Coordinates of C-alpha atoms in Angstrom, one line a residue:
M1206 CA 150.2 31.7 70.4
I1207 CA 147.5 33.4 72.6
K1208 CA 147.7 36.8 70.7
K1209 CA 146.5 35.7 67.3
P1210 CA 143.2 34.3 68.6
I1211 CA 142.5 37.5 70.6
L1212 CA 143.3 39.6 67.7
Y1213 CA 141.2 37.4 65.5
L1214 CA 138.2 37.8 67.9
F1215 CA 138.7 41.6 68.2
K1216 CA 138.6 41.8 64.3
I1217 CA 135.3 39.6 64.2
S1218 CA 133.5 41.6 67.1
L1219 CA 134.6 44.7 65.2
F1220 CA 133.1 43.4 62.0
I1221 CA 129.9 42.3 63.7
C1222 CA 129.5 45.7 65.4
F1223 CA 130.2 47.5 62.0
S1224 CA 127.6 45.1 60.4
I1225 CA 125.0 45.8 63.0
T1226 CA 125.4 49.7 62.7
A1227 CA 125.3 49.5 59.1
Y1228 CA 122.2 47.4 59.2
F1229 CA 120.4 49.9 61.5
V1230 CA 121.5 52.7 59.3
Q1231 CA 120.3 50.9 56.2
A1232 CA 116.9 50.2 58.1
Q1233 CA 116.4 53.9 58.5
Q1234 CA 117.0 54.4 54.8
I1235 CA 115.3 51.6 52.9
F1236 CA 114.3 52.7 49.4
S1237 CA 115.9 56.1 50.2
T1238 CA 118.0 57.5 47.4
N1239 CA 118.8 60.4 49.8
K1240 CA 121.5 60.4 52.7
Y1241 CA 120.0 62.2 55.6
P1242 CA 122.1 63.2 58.7
I1243 CA 121.3 60.8 61.5
T1244 CA 123.3 62.4 64.3
D1245 CA 122.3 65.9 64.0
F1246 CA 119.1 66.0 65.8
R1247 CA 118.2 65.0 69.3
Q1248 CA 114.7 64.0 70.5
P1249 CA 112.1 67.0 70.9
L1250 CA 110.8 65.5 74.1
D1251 CA 112.5 64.0 77.1
I1252 CA 109.7 61.4 77.7
T1253 CA 111.3 58.0 77.7
P1254 CA 110.7 55.6 75.9
P1255 CA 109.3 57.7 73.1
A1256 CA 105.9 56.6 71.8
L1257 CA 103.9 57.6 68.8
A1258 CA 100.2 58.4 68.5
G1259 CA 100.5 58.8 64.8
S1260 CA 103.3 58.1 62.2
F1261 CA 104.7 59.7 59.0
G1262 CA 102.7 59.4 55.9
E1263 CA 99.6 57.5 57.7
I1264 CA 96.2 57.9 56.1
R1265 CA 94.2 60.7 57.4
G1266 CA 91.0 62.3 56.2
N1267 CA 91.9 64.1 52.8
H1268 CA 95.6 64.1 53.7
F1269 CA 98.8 62.1 54.7
H1270 CA 100.1 62.7 58.1
S1271 CA 103.0 65.1 57.6
G1272 CA 105.0 64.4 60.7
I1273 CA 105.1 62.0 63.8
D1274 CA 102.9 62.5 66.8
F1275 CA 104.7 62.0 70.1
R1276 CA 102.6 60.9 72.9
T1277 CA 102.4 63.1 76.1
N1278 CA 100.8 60.8 78.6
Q1279 CA 97.5 62.5 78.0
R1280 CA 98.9 65.4 79.4
E1281 CA 100.1 68.9 78.5
G1282 CA 103.0 71.0 79.7
Y1283 CA 105.8 68.7 78.9
P1284 CA 109.2 71.0 77.8
V1285 CA 109.6 70.9 74.0
Y1286 CA 113.4 71.2 73.0
A1287 CA 115.0 72.5 70.0
V1288 CA 116.5 69.5 68.3
A1289 CA 119.5 71.3 67.0
D1290 CA 121.1 74.8 66.5
G1291 CA 119.2 77.2 64.4
Y1292 CA 116.8 80.0 64.3
I1293 CA 113.0 80.5 64.7
S1294 CA 112.1 81.0 60.9
R1295 CA 108.3 81.0 61.3
L1296 CA 105.9 82.0 64.2
R1297 CA 102.3 80.6 63.6
V1298 CA 99.3 81.0 65.5
Q1299 CA 95.9 79.6 64.1
N1300 CA 92.3 78.9 65.4
S1301 CA 92.6 75.5 64.0
G1302 CA 95.4 73.5 62.2
F1303 CA 98.4 73.5 64.3
G1304 CA 97.2 75.9 66.8
Q1305 CA 100.4 77.4 68.1
A1306 CA 103.6 76.2 66.2
L1307 CA 107.3 77.0 65.8
Y1308 CA 109.5 76.5 62.9
I1309 CA 113.2 76.1 63.1
N1310 CA 115.8 76.5 60.3
H1311 CA 119.0 74.6 60.8
P1312 CA 122.4 74.9 59.1
N1313 CA 122.1 71.6 57.5
G1314 CA 119.4 72.5 55.3
F1315 CA 116.4 71.2 57.1
T1316 CA 113.5 72.7 59.2
T1317 CA 111.7 71.3 62.1
V1318 CA 108.3 72.1 62.9
Y1319 CA 106.6 71.8 66.4
G1320 CA 102.8 71.8 66.5
H1321 CA 99.8 72.0 68.9
L1322 CA 101.9 73.8 71.6
Q1323 CA 100.4 74.8 74.9
R1324 CA 102.5 77.9 75.3
F1325 CA 105.9 79.5 73.9
S1326 CA 109.1 79.9 75.9
P1327 CA 109.0 83.4 77.6
K1328 CA 111.2 85.3 75.1
I1329 CA 109.1 83.8 72.0
A1330 CA 105.8 84.5 73.8
T1331 CA 106.7 88.3 74.4
I1332 CA 107.5 88.5 70.7
V1333 CA 104.2 86.6 69.4
K1334 CA 102.1 88.7 71.8
N1335 CA 103.7 92.0 70.7
L1336 CA 103.1 91.0 67.1
E1337 CA 99.4 90.3 67.7
Y1338 CA 98.9 93.7 69.5
E1339 CA 100.7 95.4 66.6
K1340 CA 98.6 93.7 64.0
K1341 CA 95.4 93.7 66.3
T1342 CA 94.9 90.0 65.4
F1343 CA 95.0 86.5 67.0
E1344 CA 96.0 84.6 64.1
I1345 CA 99.6 85.5 62.9
D1346 CA 102.0 83.8 60.4
E1347 CA 105.2 85.6 60.6
F1348 CA 108.7 84.8 59.2
P1349 CA 111.3 86.6 61.6
D1350 CA 114.8 87.6 60.4
A1351 CA 117.3 84.9 61.0
T1352 CA 118.9 87.0 63.8
L1353 CA 115.9 87.6 65.9
I1354 CA 115.4 84.4 67.8
P1355 CA 118.6 82.2 67.5
V1356 CA 118.2 78.8 69.5
R1357 CA 120.6 76.3 70.7
K1358 CA 120.3 72.5 70.7
G1359 CA 118.4 71.4 73.7
E1360 CA 117.0 74.9 74.5
I1361 CA 113.4 74.8 75.7
I1362 CA 111.3 76.7 73.1
A1363 CA 107.8 75.7 74.3
W1364 CA 105.6 73.4 76.3
S1365 CA 103.6 70.6 74.6
G1366 CA 99.8 71.1 74.4
N1367 CA 96.6 70.4 72.7
R1368 CA 95.9 73.5 70.7
G1369 CA 94.3 73.8 67.1
S1370 CA 92.8 70.8 65.3
S1371 CA 94.3 68.3 68.0
G1372 CA 92.4 65.2 69.1
G1373 CA 94.1 65.0 72.4
P1374 CA 97.4 66.2 74.2
H1375 CA 100.5 65.3 71.9
L1376 CA 103.6 66.9 70.0
H1377 CA 103.2 67.0 66.2
F1378 CA 106.9 67.0 65.0
E1379 CA 108.1 67.4 61.4
I1380 CA 111.2 67.7 59.5
R1381 CA 111.1 69.5 56.1
D1382 CA 113.5 70.2 53.3
T1383 CA 114.1 73.9 53.8
K1384 CA 114.5 74.6 50.1
T1385 CA 111.5 72.6 48.7
E1386 CA 109.5 72.6 51.9
E1387 CA 108.8 68.9 51.2
T1388 CA 108.1 67.0 54.5
I1389 CA 110.4 64.0 55.2
N1390 CA 110.0 61.0 57.6
P1391 CA 111.8 62.1 60.7
Q1392 CA 112.9 58.4 61.5
F1393 CA 115.4 58.7 58.7
F1394 CA 117.2 61.5 60.7
G1395 CA 118.0 59.3 63.8
I1396 CA 114.7 60.3 65.6
N1397 CA 114.5 56.8 67.2
I1398 CA 111.3 55.0 68.2
P1399 CA 112.0 51.5 69.7
D1400 CA 110.5 49.2 67.1
N1401 CA 110.9 45.5 66.5
I1402 CA 107.3 44.7 65.6
P1403 CA 106.4 43.9 62.0
P1404 CA 103.5 45.5 60.3
I1405 CA 99.9 43.8 60.3
I1406 CA 98.1 42.9 57.2
H1407 CA 94.3 43.0 57.8
G1408 CA 92.9 42.6 54.2
L1409 CA 93.6 41.8 50.7
Y1410 CA 91.4 43.0 47.8
V1411 CA 91.2 42.4 44.1
Y1412 CA 89.3 44.9 41.7
R1413 CA 88.1 43.9 38.1
L1414 CA 89.4 46.8 36.1
N1415 CA 89.3 45.3 32.6
G1416 CA 90.5 48.5 30.8
K1417 CA 87.8 50.6 32.7
T1418 CA 88.4 53.6 34.8
F1419 CA 88.5 52.9 38.6
N1420 CA 85.4 54.3 40.3
E1421 CA 82.5 53.3 42.7
F1422 CA 81.2 50.7 40.1
T1423 CA 84.4 48.8 39.9
P1424 CA 83.8 45.2 41.1
K1425 CA 85.8 44.3 44.3
Q1426 CA 86.3 41.1 45.8
A1427 CA 87.8 40.5 49.3
I1428 CA 90.4 37.6 49.4
G1429 CA 90.7 35.7 52.6
I1430 CA 94.0 35.7 54.6
T1431 CA 95.2 34.4 57.6
G1432 CA 98.6 34.8 59.6
A1433 CA 100.5 37.0 62.2
S1434 CA 103.9 37.9 63.2
G1435 CA 104.9 39.0 59.7
N1436 CA 104.0 35.9 58.0
Y1437 CA 100.7 35.6 56.1
K1438 CA 99.0 33.5 53.5
T1439 CA 95.6 33.2 51.4
T1440 CA 93.0 31.0 52.9
A1441 CA 91.9 29.5 49.6
P1442 CA 93.2 29.4 45.9
V1443 CA 92.7 32.6 44.0
S1444 CA 91.4 32.4 40.3
L1445 CA 91.2 35.7 38.2
T1446 CA 90.7 36.5 34.7
G1447 CA 91.3 39.8 32.9
E1448 CA 92.9 42.9 34.0
V1449 CA 92.8 43.4 37.8
G1450 CA 94.5 45.7 40.4
F1451 CA 95.1 44.7 44.1
G1452 CA 94.5 46.6 47.3
I1453 CA 95.7 45.8 50.7
V1454 CA 94.6 46.8 54.4
V1455 CA 97.9 47.4 56.6
T1456 CA 98.8 49.1 60.1
D1457 CA 101.8 49.1 62.1
R1458 CA 102.8 49.3 65.8
H1459 CA 106.0 50.0 67.7
N1460 CA 107.2 48.9 71.0
G1461 CA 105.6 50.1 74.3
L1462 CA 102.7 52.6 74.1
S1463 CA 101.9 52.6 70.5
G1464 CA 98.9 53.9 68.6
T1465 CA 97.8 52.0 65.3
N1466 CA 100.0 53.7 63.0
G1467 CA 100.7 53.5 59.2
V1468 CA 103.3 51.7 57.4
Y1469 CA 106.3 53.0 55.3
S1470 CA 106.4 51.1 52.1
I1471 CA 104.1 48.7 50.3
Q1472 CA 105.7 46.5 47.4
L1473 CA 103.9 43.9 45.1
E1474 CA 105.9 41.2 43.1
L1475 CA 104.6 39.2 40.2
D1476 CA 106.5 36.2 39.3
G1477 CA 109.5 37.4 41.2
K1478 CA 109.6 40.8 39.5
M1479 CA 108.5 44.1 41.4
I1480 CA 105.6 45.7 39.6
Y1481 CA 104.6 48.4 42.4
T1482 CA 106.3 50.1 45.2
S1483 CA 105.0 53.0 47.3
A1484 CA 107.3 54.3 49.9
L1485 CA 106.5 57.3 52.2
E1486 CA 109.9 58.9 52.6
R1487 CA 108.7 62.4 51.7
F1488 CA 106.1 64.3 50.0
A1489 CA 105.0 67.8 48.8
F1490 CA 102.0 69.3 50.7
E1491 CA 100.4 70.4 47.6
N1492 CA 100.0 66.7 46.6
S1493 CA 98.7 65.5 50.0
K1494 CA 95.2 65.5 49.2
A1495 CA 96.0 62.8 46.5
I1496 CA 95.8 60.3 49.2
N1497 CA 92.0 59.9 48.1
A1498 CA 93.5 58.7 44.7
H1499 CA 95.9 56.4 46.7
I1500 CA 93.0 54.6 48.4
D1501 CA 89.7 53.2 47.5
Y1502 CA 88.0 56.3 48.1
P1503 CA 84.4 55.0 47.8
T1504 CA 85.0 52.2 50.3
Y1505 CA 86.6 54.7 52.7
L1506 CA 83.6 57.0 52.6
N1507 CA 81.2 54.1 53.2
T1508 CA 83.2 52.2 55.9
K1509 CA 86.2 54.2 56.9
R1510 CA 88.3 51.3 55.8
S1511 CA 91.6 52.2 54.4
I1512 CA 92.3 50.0 51.4
Q1513 CA 95.6 51.2 49.7
K1514 CA 95.5 50.5 46.1
S1515 CA 98.6 48.9 44.4
F1516 CA 97.7 50.4 41.1
V1517 CA 98.2 54.1 40.3
D1518 CA 95.4 56.4 38.5
P1519 CA 96.8 58.2 35.6
G1520 CA 96.0 61.7 37.3
N1521 CA 97.6 60.9 40.6
P1522 CA 100.4 63.5 41.1
L1523 CA 102.1 61.7 44.2
K1524 CA 105.7 60.9 43.9
I1525 CA 105.8 58.0 46.4
Y1526 CA 105.8 55.4 43.7
S1527 CA 108.5 53.6 42.0
G1528 CA 109.3 50.5 39.8
L1529 CA 105.7 50.7 38.4
I1530 CA 104.9 48.1 35.4
N1531 CA 101.5 49.0 33.8
S1532 CA 100.8 51.3 36.7
G1533 CA 100.5 48.0 38.9
K1534 CA 97.7 46.6 36.8
I1535 CA 98.0 42.8 35.9
N1536 CA 96.4 41.1 33.1
F1537 CA 95.5 37.3 33.9
N1538 CA 94.5 36.0 30.6
D1539 CA 97.1 33.3 29.7
G1540 CA 95.8 30.3 31.8
A1541 CA 99.0 30.0 33.7
V1542 CA 99.8 30.0 37.5
H1543 CA 101.2 33.1 38.7
Q1544 CA 103.2 33.6 42.1
L1545 CA 102.5 37.2 43.9
R1546 CA 104.0 38.4 47.0
Y1547 CA 103.4 41.7 49.1
I1548 CA 106.2 42.9 51.2
I1549 CA 104.9 45.6 53.8
T1550 CA 107.7 47.3 55.7
D1551 CA 107.7 49.9 58.5
A1552 CA 110.4 52.7 59.0
K1553 CA 112.8 50.5 60.9
G1554 CA 112.8 47.7 58.4
N1555 CA 110.5 45.3 60.1
S1556 CA 108.4 43.7 57.4
A1557 CA 105.3 41.4 56.8
V1558 CA 105.0 39.2 53.8
L1559 CA 101.9 37.9 52.1
P1560 CA 102.6 35.3 49.2
F1561 CA 99.8 34.1 47.2
T1562 CA 99.2 32.2 43.8
V1563 CA 96.7 33.3 41.2
N1564 CA 95.4 30.9 38.7
A1565 CA 94.7 32.8 35.4
G1566 CA 91.8 32.1 33.1
T1567 CA 91.2 32.5 29.6
A1568 CA 87.4 33.1 29.5
P1569 CA 86.0 36.5 28.3
V1570 CA 85.4 38.9 31.3
L1571 CA 82.1 40.3 32.5
L1572 CA 82.1 44.2 32.5
A1573 CA 80.4 46.2 35.3
T1574 CA 77.3 48.2 34.2
I1575 CA 77.9 51.7 34.5
P1576 CA 75.4 54.7 34.2
S1577 CA 75.5 56.6 31.0
G1578 CA 77.1 60.1 31.3
T1579 CA 79.6 62.5 29.6
I1580 CA 83.2 61.4 29.7
Y1581 CA 85.7 64.2 30.9
P1582 CA 89.2 63.4 30.3
Y1583 CA 91.5 63.8 33.5
G1584 CA 94.3 65.8 32.0
K1585 CA 92.1 68.8 30.5
V1586 CA 90.0 71.7 31.6
N1587 CA 86.4 70.4 31.3
E1588 CA 83.3 72.5 31.3
F1589 CA 79.5 71.6 31.8
N1590 CA 76.8 74.5 31.0
N1591 CA 73.1 74.7 31.0
E1592 CA 70.6 77.7 31.6
D1593 CA 70.8 77.1 35.4
I1594 CA 74.5 76.4 36.2
K1595 CA 78.0 76.5 34.8
V1596 CA 80.8 74.2 36.0
I1597 CA 84.3 74.3 35.3
F1598 CA 86.9 71.6 36.2
P1599 CA 90.4 73.1 36.1
Q1600 CA 93.3 70.9 34.6
G1601 CA 94.5 68.8 37.6
T1602 CA 91.1 68.5 39.3
L1603 CA 90.6 64.8 38.3
Y1604 CA 92.6 61.7 39.1
N1605 CA 90.9 59.8 36.4
D1606 CA 88.7 60.2 33.3
L1607 CA 85.2 61.1 34.6
N1608 CA 81.9 59.7 33.6
F1609 CA 79.9 62.9 34.7
I1610 CA 76.6 62.7 35.7
Y1611 CA 74.3 65.9 36.4
K1612 CA 70.7 66.2 37.7
K1613 CA 68.4 69.0 38.5
L1614 CA 66.3 68.2 41.8
P1615 CA 63.5 70.4 43.1
Q1616 CA 64.1 73.7 45.0
P1617 CA 64.1 72.8 48.9
A1618 CA 61.7 74.5 51.3
G1619 CA 62.7 77.5 53.5
N1620 CA 65.9 79.4 53.0
S1621 CA 66.5 78.7 49.3
Y1622 CA 66.9 80.7 45.9
S1623 CA 67.6 78.1 43.3
A1624 CA 66.7 74.5 42.6
M1625 CA 69.1 71.8 43.9
H1626 CA 71.9 70.7 41.5
Q1627 CA 73.5 67.4 41.8
I1628 CA 77.1 67.7 40.5
H1629 CA 78.1 64.0 40.0
N1630 CA 78.5 62.2 43.4
R1631 CA 80.6 62.2 46.4
Y1632 CA 82.4 58.9 45.7
T1633 CA 84.8 60.6 43.1
P1634 CA 87.6 62.4 44.8
L1635 CA 89.0 65.8 43.6
H1636 CA 92.5 67.0 43.7
V1637 CA 91.4 70.9 43.7
G1638 CA 88.2 72.6 43.7
F1639 CA 86.0 73.2 40.8
N1640 CA 84.3 76.4 39.8
L1641 CA 80.4 76.4 40.2
W1642 CA 77.9 79.2 39.1
I1643 CA 74.3 78.6 40.2
K1644 CA 71.6 81.0 38.8
A1645 CA 69.7 82.7 41.5
D1646 CA 65.8 82.5 41.5
A1647 CA 63.8 85.4 42.7
L1648 CA 66.8 86.6 45.0
P1649 CA 66.0 90.0 46.4
E1650 CA 68.6 92.8 45.8
N1651 CA 68.9 93.6 49.4
L1652 CA 70.0 89.8 50.1
R1653 CA 72.4 89.6 47.2
S1654 CA 75.4 90.3 49.4
K1655 CA 74.1 87.6 51.9
A1656 CA 73.9 84.9 49.4
L1657 CA 76.2 81.7 49.1
I1658 CA 76.0 78.3 48.1
V1659 CA 75.3 75.5 50.3
S1660 CA 75.5 71.6 50.1
T1661 CA 72.4 69.6 51.0
G1662 CA 74.0 68.7 54.2
G1663 CA 73.9 72.3 55.2
S1664 CA 77.5 73.0 54.7
S1665 CA 78.5 76.5 53.4
Q1666 CA 80.7 76.5 50.2
G1667 CA 81.0 80.3 50.5
G1668 CA 80.0 82.4 47.4
V1669 CA 79.5 86.0 45.7
Y1670 CA 76.6 87.2 43.8
E1671 CA 77.7 88.1 40.1
N1672 CA 75.3 88.9 37.2
G1673 CA 72.4 86.8 38.4
Y1674 CA 74.5 84.0 39.5
V1675 CA 76.0 82.9 42.8
K1676 CA 79.8 81.7 42.3
A1677 CA 81.6 79.3 44.7
T1678 CA 84.5 76.8 44.7
P1679 CA 83.5 73.5 46.2
K1680 CA 86.1 71.1 47.1
S1681 CA 84.1 68.0 46.5
F1682 CA 81.2 66.7 44.5
G1683 CA 77.7 66.8 45.9
T1684 CA 74.3 68.5 45.6
F1685 CA 74.0 72.3 45.9
Y1686 CA 71.8 75.3 46.0
I1687 CA 71.7 78.9 46.9
A1688 CA 70.9 80.1 50.4
T1689 CA 71.4 83.4 52.3
D1690 CA 72.9 84.1 55.8
T1691 CA 71.3 87.1 57.5
I1692 CA 72.0 85.9 61.2
A1693 CA 74.8 87.3 63.1
P1694 CA 77.0 85.0 65.2
R1695 CA 76.0 84.0 68.7
I1696 CA 78.0 85.0 71.8
T1697 CA 77.6 83.1 75.1
P1698 CA 79.6 84.2 78.2
V1699 CA 81.0 81.5 80.2
N1700 CA 82.4 83.2 83.4
I1701 CA 81.5 86.8 83.0
S1702 CA 78.4 88.9 83.5
N1703 CA 77.5 92.7 83.6
G1704 CA 78.9 94.3 86.8
K1705 CA 80.9 91.1 87.8
S1706 CA 84.2 91.3 89.9
M1707 CA 86.8 89.4 88.0
A1708 CA 89.5 89.8 90.6
G1709 CA 91.1 86.5 91.2
L1710 CA 90.3 85.3 87.7
S1711 CA 92.9 85.0 85.1
K1712 CA 90.7 85.3 82.1
M1713 CA 87.2 86.0 80.8
T1714 CA 85.7 83.1 78.5
F1715 CA 82.9 82.9 76.0
R1716 CA 81.7 80.4 73.4
I1717 CA 80.9 81.7 69.9
S1718 CA 79.3 80.3 67.1
D1719 CA 77.6 80.9 63.7
N1720 CA 74.6 79.4 62.0
L1721 CA 76.0 79.1 58.4
S1722 CA 78.8 81.0 56.6
G1723 CA 81.2 80.6 59.5
I1724 CA 83.2 83.2 61.8
K1725 CA 85.3 85.6 60.0
S1726 CA 86.6 87.7 62.7
F1727 CA 86.3 88.6 66.5
N1728 CA 87.8 91.6 68.4
G1729 CA 87.6 92.6 72.0
Y1730 CA 88.0 96.1 73.5
I1731 CA 88.7 97.0 77.1
D1732 CA 88.0 100.8 77.6
G1733 CA 88.0 101.2 74.0
K1734 CA 91.4 99.6 73.5
W1735 CA 91.8 96.4 71.4
V1736 CA 92.8 93.5 73.4
L1737 CA 93.9 90.0 72.5
M1738 CA 91.2 87.3 72.2
E1739 CA 92.4 83.8 71.7
F1740 CA 90.2 81.1 70.0
D1741 CA 89.9 77.3 70.0
T1742 CA 87.9 76.1 67.0
K1743 CA 87.2 72.4 68.3
T1744 CA 85.8 73.7 71.6
A1745 CA 84.4 77.0 70.0
T1746 CA 86.0 78.6 73.1
L1747 CA 87.2 82.4 72.9
W1748 CA 89.0 84.0 75.8
H1749 CA 91.1 87.0 77.0
S1750 CA 93.8 86.4 79.6
F1751 CA 94.3 89.3 81.8
D1752 CA 97.7 91.1 81.9
E1753 CA 99.2 94.2 83.1
R1754 CA 97.3 96.3 80.5
T1755 CA 94.1 96.0 82.6
S1756 CA 94.7 97.5 85.9
A1757 CA 92.5 97.2 89.2
G1758 CA 89.3 99.1 88.9
K1759 CA 86.0 99.4 86.8
H1760 CA 86.3 98.7 83.1
N1761 CA 83.9 98.6 80.1
F1762 CA 84.3 95.5 77.8
E1763 CA 83.0 95.2 74.2
L1764 CA 83.2 91.9 72.0
V1765 CA 82.5 92.1 68.4
V1766 CA 82.1 89.0 66.3
T1767 CA 81.5 88.9 62.5
D1768 CA 80.6 86.1 60.1
L1769 CA 81.8 85.7 56.6
K1770 CA 78.6 87.5 55.3
E1771 CA 79.4 90.5 57.3
N1772 CA 76.6 89.8 59.9
T1773 CA 77.9 91.3 63.2
R1774 CA 77.1 90.7 67.1
H1775 CA 78.2 93.1 69.8
Y1776 CA 78.3 92.1 73.3
N1777 CA 78.9 95.0 75.9
I1778 CA 79.4 94.8 79.7
S1779 CA 81.2 96.5 82.7
F1780 CA 83.4 94.4 85.1
S1781 CA 85.9 95.1 87.7
R1782 CA 89.4 93.8 88.9

């Protein structure tokens, strides 16, 4: 009589445990059509509880964040572990970017990436340094044979740091598909970040499209919202007429020491039917710049506010969208009442909901006034020519049809060899650069090799002189003219001077900079032999760490820094150790 209730309770408990497990597995894989291994990988750090300074796919300048950023208590030097068995498949050292990074290929078909490292483990560091001396370069990007550097799960491969384009000490961690090189949300692999906090909805916007291309002239209206803890509502009734698109401002946080992070998915329903879904499960790096089509780019430039559009531009190549009806655009012209609902979800399945009602009108809509220009279709190669310039937009440059506007402006004073040419404006994002030729005006022959194209903000676009024109490939629209760079880079010693004893010091340090075209190369020589100089772009710091190659005694040192227009600066001193 007693056994049956106990057996029944055991079965119920087992069912509950299975259901909870299934829920958490599902929460890790909402919207995912792929089944990722959730037990193969351990955490890359032993800091507990883990906390993120940046989430997968969150909005960054000109790109989606390609991994997750683990907080390291504002310190460097935490051991970084291989998350599973595998082999080092790529060794990368950069002036910027990830700084120092390791890539590990794993037998399960995925590659893990560890960026902004302070230093590598001794065996890896030796291999890297030997490669740098062999190739006589600080920056390397090498792909070792699978047998050269095998690693085991839990092995220390490096220590966390702040190298490259890092805003502070942290570990950047990615998981990629080894074959396609697409980057995937690591939280789908059991990389657990404690989180029971729903996303936060900060703002709701409506765009009056009415058959026109979205651009900086598209009328936009903020809709008041209120709410918290996952439940939101509009503060007043919404009345709309004509074709519109919606946009939303959302962020997320997790338990503990969380930064302000991005969300996983945004869904929009119309009268109970899904018309738009974006889910940041994975993406290809070549499409990452299309974040500028995903957001309201003009507003982002003006205010740094990231409004994520819930309608998709026709030239947007991102594969993060599904369930689209009319590209997410809605026609409110039937005079009826419509029920809409946003569902915002993070990678652990926590959600925030914003339902709202729209009263549709029937009156004619008012169209925005748009300056007259030349219409260039988004899906074609487009070309603009006159006697002063030539512009070619390759296919795939534009996200939308472009109402192109060009203006010729007066030649600036000083270092300039052409008029200024306004190529549309900065509010239209581009997926790839465009080809620009500007005709040179009275450019002396001896300066042709020093010529380049600059924007009115003084930023070099690079360039080469060809048949009376200077050619470059700007990445964004703006106003451009021809200038020259004849000034060599600047070298400023920090802790060394001629005749100084460097005994007791681990390295010699400099700061280097260039006035226009940018640093191309730097090379150091002790007693005529090349030595490794390391560089950090964000601090413009260059240094050489002494090792067994430099013995005690007196030495001669030469530093040679060259810019992209082949202007060179030499620095020569003697020192002792």
